[in-house]
Short mmCIF file of C-alpha atoms in Angstrom, two decimals:
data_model
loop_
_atom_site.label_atom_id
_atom_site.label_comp_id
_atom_site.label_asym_id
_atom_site.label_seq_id
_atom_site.Cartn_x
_atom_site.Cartn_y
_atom_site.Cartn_z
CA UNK A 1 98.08 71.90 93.70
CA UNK A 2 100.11 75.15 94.26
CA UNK A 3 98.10 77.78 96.19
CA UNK A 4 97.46 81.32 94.94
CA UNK A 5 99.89 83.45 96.04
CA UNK A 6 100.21 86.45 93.53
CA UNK A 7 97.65 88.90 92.54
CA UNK A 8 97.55 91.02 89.76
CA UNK A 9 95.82 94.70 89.87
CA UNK A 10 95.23 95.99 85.84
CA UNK A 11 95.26 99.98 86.72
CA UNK A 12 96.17 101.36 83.18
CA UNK A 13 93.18 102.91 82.44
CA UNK A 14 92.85 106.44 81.92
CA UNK A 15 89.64 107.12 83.96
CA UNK A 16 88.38 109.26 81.41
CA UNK A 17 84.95 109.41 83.24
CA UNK A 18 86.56 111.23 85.87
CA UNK A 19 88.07 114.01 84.19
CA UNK A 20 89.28 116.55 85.12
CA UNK A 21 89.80 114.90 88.24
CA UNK A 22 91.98 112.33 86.62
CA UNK A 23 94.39 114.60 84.42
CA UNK A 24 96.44 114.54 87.06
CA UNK A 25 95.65 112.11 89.64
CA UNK A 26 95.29 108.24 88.51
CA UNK A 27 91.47 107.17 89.48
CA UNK A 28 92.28 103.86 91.65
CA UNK A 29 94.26 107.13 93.94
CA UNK A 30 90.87 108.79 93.71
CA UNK A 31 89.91 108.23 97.73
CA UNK A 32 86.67 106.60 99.40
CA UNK A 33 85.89 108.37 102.67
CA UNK A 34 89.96 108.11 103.54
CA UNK A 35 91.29 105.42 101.35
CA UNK A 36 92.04 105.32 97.86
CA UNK A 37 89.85 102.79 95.99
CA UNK A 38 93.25 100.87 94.86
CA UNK A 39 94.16 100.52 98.68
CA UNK A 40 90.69 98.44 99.18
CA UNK A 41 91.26 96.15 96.50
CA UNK A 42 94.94 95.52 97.68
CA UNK A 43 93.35 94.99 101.33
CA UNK A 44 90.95 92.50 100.04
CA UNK A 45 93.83 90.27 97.95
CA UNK A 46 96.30 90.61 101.74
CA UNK A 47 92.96 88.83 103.50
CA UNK A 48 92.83 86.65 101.30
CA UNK A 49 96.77 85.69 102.30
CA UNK A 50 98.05 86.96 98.56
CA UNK A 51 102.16 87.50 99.11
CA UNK A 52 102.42 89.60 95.44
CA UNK A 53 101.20 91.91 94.27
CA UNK A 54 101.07 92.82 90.77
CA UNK A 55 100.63 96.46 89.07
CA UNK A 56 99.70 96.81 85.50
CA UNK A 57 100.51 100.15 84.87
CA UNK A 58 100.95 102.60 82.53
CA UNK A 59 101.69 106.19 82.07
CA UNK A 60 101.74 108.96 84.87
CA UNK A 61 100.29 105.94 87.17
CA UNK A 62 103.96 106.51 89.32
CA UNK A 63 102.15 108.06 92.18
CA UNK A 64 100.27 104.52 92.73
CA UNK A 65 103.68 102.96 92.86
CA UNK A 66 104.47 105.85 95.35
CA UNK A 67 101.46 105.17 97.35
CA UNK A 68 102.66 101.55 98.57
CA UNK A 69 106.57 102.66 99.36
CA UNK A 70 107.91 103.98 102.49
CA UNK A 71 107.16 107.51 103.25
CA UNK A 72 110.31 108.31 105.17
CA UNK A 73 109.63 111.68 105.83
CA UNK A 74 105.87 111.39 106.62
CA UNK A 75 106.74 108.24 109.41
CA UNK A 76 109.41 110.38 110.71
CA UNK A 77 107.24 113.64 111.47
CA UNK A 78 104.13 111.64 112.94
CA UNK A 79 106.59 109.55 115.21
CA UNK A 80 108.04 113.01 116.35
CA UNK A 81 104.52 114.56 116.89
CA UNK A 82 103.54 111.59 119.01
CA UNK A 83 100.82 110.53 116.44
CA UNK A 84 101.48 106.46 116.82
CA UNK A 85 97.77 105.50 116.07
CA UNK A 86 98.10 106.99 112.81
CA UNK A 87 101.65 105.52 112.26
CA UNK A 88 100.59 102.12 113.39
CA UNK A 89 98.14 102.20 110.42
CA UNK A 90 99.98 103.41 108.01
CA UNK A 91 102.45 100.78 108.94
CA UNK A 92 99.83 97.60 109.11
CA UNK A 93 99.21 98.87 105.44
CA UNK A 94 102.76 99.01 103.68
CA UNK A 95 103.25 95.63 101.79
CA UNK A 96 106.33 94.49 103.08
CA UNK A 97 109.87 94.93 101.12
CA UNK A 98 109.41 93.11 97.22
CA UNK A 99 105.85 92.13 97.66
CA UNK A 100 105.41 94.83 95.15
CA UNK A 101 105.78 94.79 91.52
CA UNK A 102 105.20 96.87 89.06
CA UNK A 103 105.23 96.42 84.63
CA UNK A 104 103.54 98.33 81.89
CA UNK A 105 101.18 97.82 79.48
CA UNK A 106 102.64 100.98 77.39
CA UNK A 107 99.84 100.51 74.61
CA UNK A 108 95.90 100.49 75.79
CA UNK A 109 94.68 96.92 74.33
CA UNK A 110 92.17 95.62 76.74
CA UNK A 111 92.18 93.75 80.06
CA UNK A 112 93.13 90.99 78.32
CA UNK A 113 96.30 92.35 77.27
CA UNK A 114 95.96 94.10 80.79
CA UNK A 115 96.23 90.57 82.14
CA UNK A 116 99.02 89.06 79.39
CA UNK A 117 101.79 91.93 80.44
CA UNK A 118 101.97 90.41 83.53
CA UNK A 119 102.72 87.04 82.31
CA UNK A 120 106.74 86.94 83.36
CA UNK A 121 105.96 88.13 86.89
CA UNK A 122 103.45 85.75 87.42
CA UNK A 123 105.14 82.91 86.32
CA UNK A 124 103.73 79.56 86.28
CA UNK A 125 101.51 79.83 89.06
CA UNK A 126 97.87 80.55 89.45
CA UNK A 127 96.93 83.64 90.35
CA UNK A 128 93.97 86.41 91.54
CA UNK A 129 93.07 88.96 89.36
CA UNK A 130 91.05 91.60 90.77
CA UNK A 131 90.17 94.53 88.92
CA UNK A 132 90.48 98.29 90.75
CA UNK A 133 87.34 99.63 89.65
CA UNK A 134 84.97 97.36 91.84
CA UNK A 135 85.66 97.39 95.66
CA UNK A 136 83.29 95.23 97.91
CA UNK A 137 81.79 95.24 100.93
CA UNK A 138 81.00 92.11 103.30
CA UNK A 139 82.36 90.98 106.56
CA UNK A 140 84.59 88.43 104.81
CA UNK A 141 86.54 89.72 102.17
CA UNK A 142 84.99 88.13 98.65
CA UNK A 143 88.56 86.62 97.64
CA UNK A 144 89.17 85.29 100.73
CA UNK A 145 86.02 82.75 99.44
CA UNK A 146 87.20 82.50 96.15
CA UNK A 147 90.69 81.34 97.58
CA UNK A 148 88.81 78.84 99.82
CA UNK A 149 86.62 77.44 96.96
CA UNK A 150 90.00 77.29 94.69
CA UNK A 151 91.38 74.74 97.51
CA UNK A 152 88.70 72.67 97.42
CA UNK A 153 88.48 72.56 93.26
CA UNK A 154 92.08 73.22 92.48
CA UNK A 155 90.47 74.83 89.26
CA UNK A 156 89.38 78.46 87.97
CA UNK A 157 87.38 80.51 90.00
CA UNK A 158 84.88 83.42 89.11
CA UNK A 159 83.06 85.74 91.56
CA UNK A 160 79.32 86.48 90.09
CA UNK A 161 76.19 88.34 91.94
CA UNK A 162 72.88 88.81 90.79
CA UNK A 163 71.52 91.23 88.57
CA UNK A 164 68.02 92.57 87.30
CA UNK A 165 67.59 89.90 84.73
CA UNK A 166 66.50 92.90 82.59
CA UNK A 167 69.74 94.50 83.03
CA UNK A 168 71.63 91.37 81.93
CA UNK A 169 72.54 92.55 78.59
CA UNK A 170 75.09 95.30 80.05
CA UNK A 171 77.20 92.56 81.61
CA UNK A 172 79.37 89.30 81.22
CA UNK A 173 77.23 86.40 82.14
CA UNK A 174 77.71 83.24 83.47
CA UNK A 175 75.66 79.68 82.86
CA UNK A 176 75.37 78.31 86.44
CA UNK A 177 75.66 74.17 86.18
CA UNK A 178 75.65 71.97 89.59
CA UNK A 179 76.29 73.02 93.04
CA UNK A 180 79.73 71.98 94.22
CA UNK A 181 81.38 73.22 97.93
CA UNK A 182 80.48 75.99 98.23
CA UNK A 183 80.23 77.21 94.91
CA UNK A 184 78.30 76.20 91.29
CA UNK A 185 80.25 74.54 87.76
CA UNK A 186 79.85 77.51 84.94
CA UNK A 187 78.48 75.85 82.05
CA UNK A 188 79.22 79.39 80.00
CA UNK A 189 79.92 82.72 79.71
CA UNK A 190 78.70 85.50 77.12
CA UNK A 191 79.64 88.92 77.25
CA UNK A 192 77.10 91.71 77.32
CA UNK A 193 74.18 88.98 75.84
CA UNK A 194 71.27 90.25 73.54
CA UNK A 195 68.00 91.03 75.50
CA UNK A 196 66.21 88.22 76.85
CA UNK A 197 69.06 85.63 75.54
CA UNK A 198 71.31 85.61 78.60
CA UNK A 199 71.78 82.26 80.61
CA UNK A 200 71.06 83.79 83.96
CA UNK A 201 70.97 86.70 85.88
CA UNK A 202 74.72 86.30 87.33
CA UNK A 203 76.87 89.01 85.83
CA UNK A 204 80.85 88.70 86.87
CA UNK A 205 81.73 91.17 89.49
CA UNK A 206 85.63 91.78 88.47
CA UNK A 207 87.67 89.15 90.81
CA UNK A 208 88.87 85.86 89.30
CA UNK A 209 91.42 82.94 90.35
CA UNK A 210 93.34 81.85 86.77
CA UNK A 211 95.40 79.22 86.25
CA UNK A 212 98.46 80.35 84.14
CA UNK A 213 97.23 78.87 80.93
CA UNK A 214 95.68 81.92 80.29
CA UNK A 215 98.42 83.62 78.90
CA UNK A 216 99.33 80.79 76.37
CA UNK A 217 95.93 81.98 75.23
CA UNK A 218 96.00 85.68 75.42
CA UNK A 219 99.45 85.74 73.42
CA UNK A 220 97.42 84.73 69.77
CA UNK A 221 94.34 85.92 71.20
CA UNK A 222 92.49 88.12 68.38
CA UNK A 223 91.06 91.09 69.37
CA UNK A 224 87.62 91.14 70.02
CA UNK A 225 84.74 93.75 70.65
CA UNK A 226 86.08 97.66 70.90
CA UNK A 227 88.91 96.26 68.84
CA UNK A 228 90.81 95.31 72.03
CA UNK A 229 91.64 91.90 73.49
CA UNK A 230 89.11 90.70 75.88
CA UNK A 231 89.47 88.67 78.77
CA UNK A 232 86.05 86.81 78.40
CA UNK A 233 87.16 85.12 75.12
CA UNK A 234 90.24 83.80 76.28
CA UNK A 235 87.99 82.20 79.11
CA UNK A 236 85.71 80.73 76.62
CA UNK A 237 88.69 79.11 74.98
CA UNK A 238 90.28 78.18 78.23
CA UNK A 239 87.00 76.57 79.52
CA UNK A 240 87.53 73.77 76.89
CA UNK A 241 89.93 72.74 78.72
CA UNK A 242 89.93 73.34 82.20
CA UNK A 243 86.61 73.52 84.31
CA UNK A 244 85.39 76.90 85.77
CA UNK A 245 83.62 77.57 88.85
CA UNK A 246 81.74 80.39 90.41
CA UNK A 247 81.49 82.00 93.91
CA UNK A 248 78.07 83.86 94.42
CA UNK A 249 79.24 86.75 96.18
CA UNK A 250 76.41 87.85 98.31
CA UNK A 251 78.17 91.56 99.56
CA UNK A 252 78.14 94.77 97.99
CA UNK A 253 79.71 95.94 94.67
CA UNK A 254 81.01 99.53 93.79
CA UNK A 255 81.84 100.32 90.78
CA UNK A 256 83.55 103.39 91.26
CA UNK A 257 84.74 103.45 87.49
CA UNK A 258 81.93 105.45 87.27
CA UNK A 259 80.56 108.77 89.15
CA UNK A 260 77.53 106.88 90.31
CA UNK A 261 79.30 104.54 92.26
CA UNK A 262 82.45 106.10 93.16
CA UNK A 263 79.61 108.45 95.25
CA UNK A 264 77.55 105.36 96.21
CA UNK A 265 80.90 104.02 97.79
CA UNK A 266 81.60 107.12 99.64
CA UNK A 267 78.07 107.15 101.26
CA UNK A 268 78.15 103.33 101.90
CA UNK A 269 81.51 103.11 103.52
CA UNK A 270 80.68 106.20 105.34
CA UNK A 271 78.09 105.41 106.89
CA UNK A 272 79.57 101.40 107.13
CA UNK A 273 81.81 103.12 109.86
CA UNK A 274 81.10 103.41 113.85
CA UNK A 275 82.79 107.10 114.32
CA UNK A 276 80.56 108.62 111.31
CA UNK A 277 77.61 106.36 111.18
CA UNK A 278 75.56 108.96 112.88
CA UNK A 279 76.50 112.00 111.97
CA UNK A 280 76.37 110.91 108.21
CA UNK A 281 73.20 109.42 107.92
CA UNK A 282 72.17 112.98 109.87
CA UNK A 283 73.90 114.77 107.10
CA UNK A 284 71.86 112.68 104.27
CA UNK A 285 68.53 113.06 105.48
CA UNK A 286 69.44 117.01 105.65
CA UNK A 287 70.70 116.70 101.92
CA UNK A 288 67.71 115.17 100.46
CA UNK A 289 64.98 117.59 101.72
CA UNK A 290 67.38 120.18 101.00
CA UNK A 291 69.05 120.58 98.04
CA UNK A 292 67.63 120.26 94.53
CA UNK A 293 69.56 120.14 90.90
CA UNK A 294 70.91 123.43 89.98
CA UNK A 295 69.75 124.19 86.68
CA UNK A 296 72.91 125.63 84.51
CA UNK A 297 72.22 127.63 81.39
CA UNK A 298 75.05 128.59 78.51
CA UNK A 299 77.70 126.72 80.74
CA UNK A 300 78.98 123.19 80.65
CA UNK A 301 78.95 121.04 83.84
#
């Protein structure tokens, strides 16, 4: 059984949720407290021992690419100004020399093609896929699980958590079969299920182990709903033929592909730290007696 060594990161998107703060500036390089979201995701693949990692770009996204090389100039100032703390860090965080690669999507077709343009890099190998958007928060990193359950199935691997069962319908779904290590068998998946039809309440959270059969798939794979090529049905078909498991992930999930979480994150990891604990949750307690919406007339917000 060969062990799961690459990961691949699908940061295309336009972040058009974000604008304007993403005309310029991709939104994985949009920052939590003093991190940019992509840099959590890549933290949680390096716990989990991933060796590559795997950018699915696409246009203006060259400042993420930027973002994991050496800053020569940068090292070489804080070294001179004594600042070896922060140059330790910065140091413990640069992937090491070709751990990095990078290929585009060039046209915007879905994660599934997301996931299919990094077909040569991966190779023939399984691999993590882990999508920027969500970042988690636990004392163990959730892949580092999912890489642990995928050694004792040797087969695919999906992270789930729980949702309102009422607010099933806004997410991909997962049938949960018999226990097994430290995990369950999926007996299905259904993407964004009618009301009240949904198998259970556990929605995927955006990290995966694949085996590289996938892309056999995804290459004829029609497209599918938003006239793009999804993911989840290339799963269904690969289920057929190789068993699926899930991980219930019992951390916190951010989505900060959307304003809502991207400021849930800030407050969570915020406060989630020893040197601002305090003052921040002093800060929050001021903000909500304080400040109310400001009503805008005749302008747009």
């Amino acid at each position: 059984m060969k062990r799961v060594r690459k990961a691949v990161f699908p940061v295309a998107g336009l972040g058009t949720r974000f604008l304007p703060a993403t005309k310029a500036i991709p939104k994985e390089m949009l920052t939590v407290v003093d991190r940019p979201v992509i840099q959590y995701v890549v933290d949680e693949a390096r716990d989990a021992g991933i060796e590559h990692f795997i950018f699915v770009t696409g246009r203006n996204k060259a400042v993420i690419e930027d973002h994991f090389d050496v800053q020569f100039e940068l090292y070489d100032t804080l070294a001179q100004r004594g600042k070896d703390d922060q140059l330790a860090r910065l140091q413990r965080l640069q992937p090491a020399p070709g751990q990095t690669s990078f290929t585009r999507q060039q046209v915007p077709l879905g994660l599934g093609h997301a996931v299919w343009c990094a077909r040569e890099l991966v190779g023939d190998e399984p691999f993590a896929l882990l999508l920027p958007d969500m970042i988690m928060q636990s004392e163990q990193s959730c892949m580092k699980d999912m890489v642990d359950l995928y050694a004792e199935t040797g087969n695919n691997i999906i992270a789930v958590q729980e949702c309102d069962p009422a607010e099933a319908h806004k997410y991909g779904i997962v049938g949960r079969g018999e226990d097994t290590h430290h995990g369950f068998r999926i007996t299905g998946m259904v993407e964004k299920p009618k009301p009240g039809t949904a198998p259970s309440n556990l929605f995927i959270n955006g990290r995966y182990i694949l085996q590289p059969e996938i892309f056999g798939i995804l290459e004829s794979q029609e497209r599918g709903a938003g006239n793009e090529i999804q993911l989840t049905d290339a799963m269904l078909k690969l289920e057929k033929q190789q068993p699926f498991y899930g991980y219930h992930y019992k951390g916190r999930t951010f989505d900060c592909g959307s304003p809502e979480g991207f400021v849930e994150a800030n407050v969570a990891f915020a406060l989630w730290r020893n040197d601002m604990n305090e003052s921040m949750a002093g800060v929050i307690r001021t903000l909500l007696d304080e400040v109310r919406p400001v009503e805008r007339r005749g302008t747009a917000s």
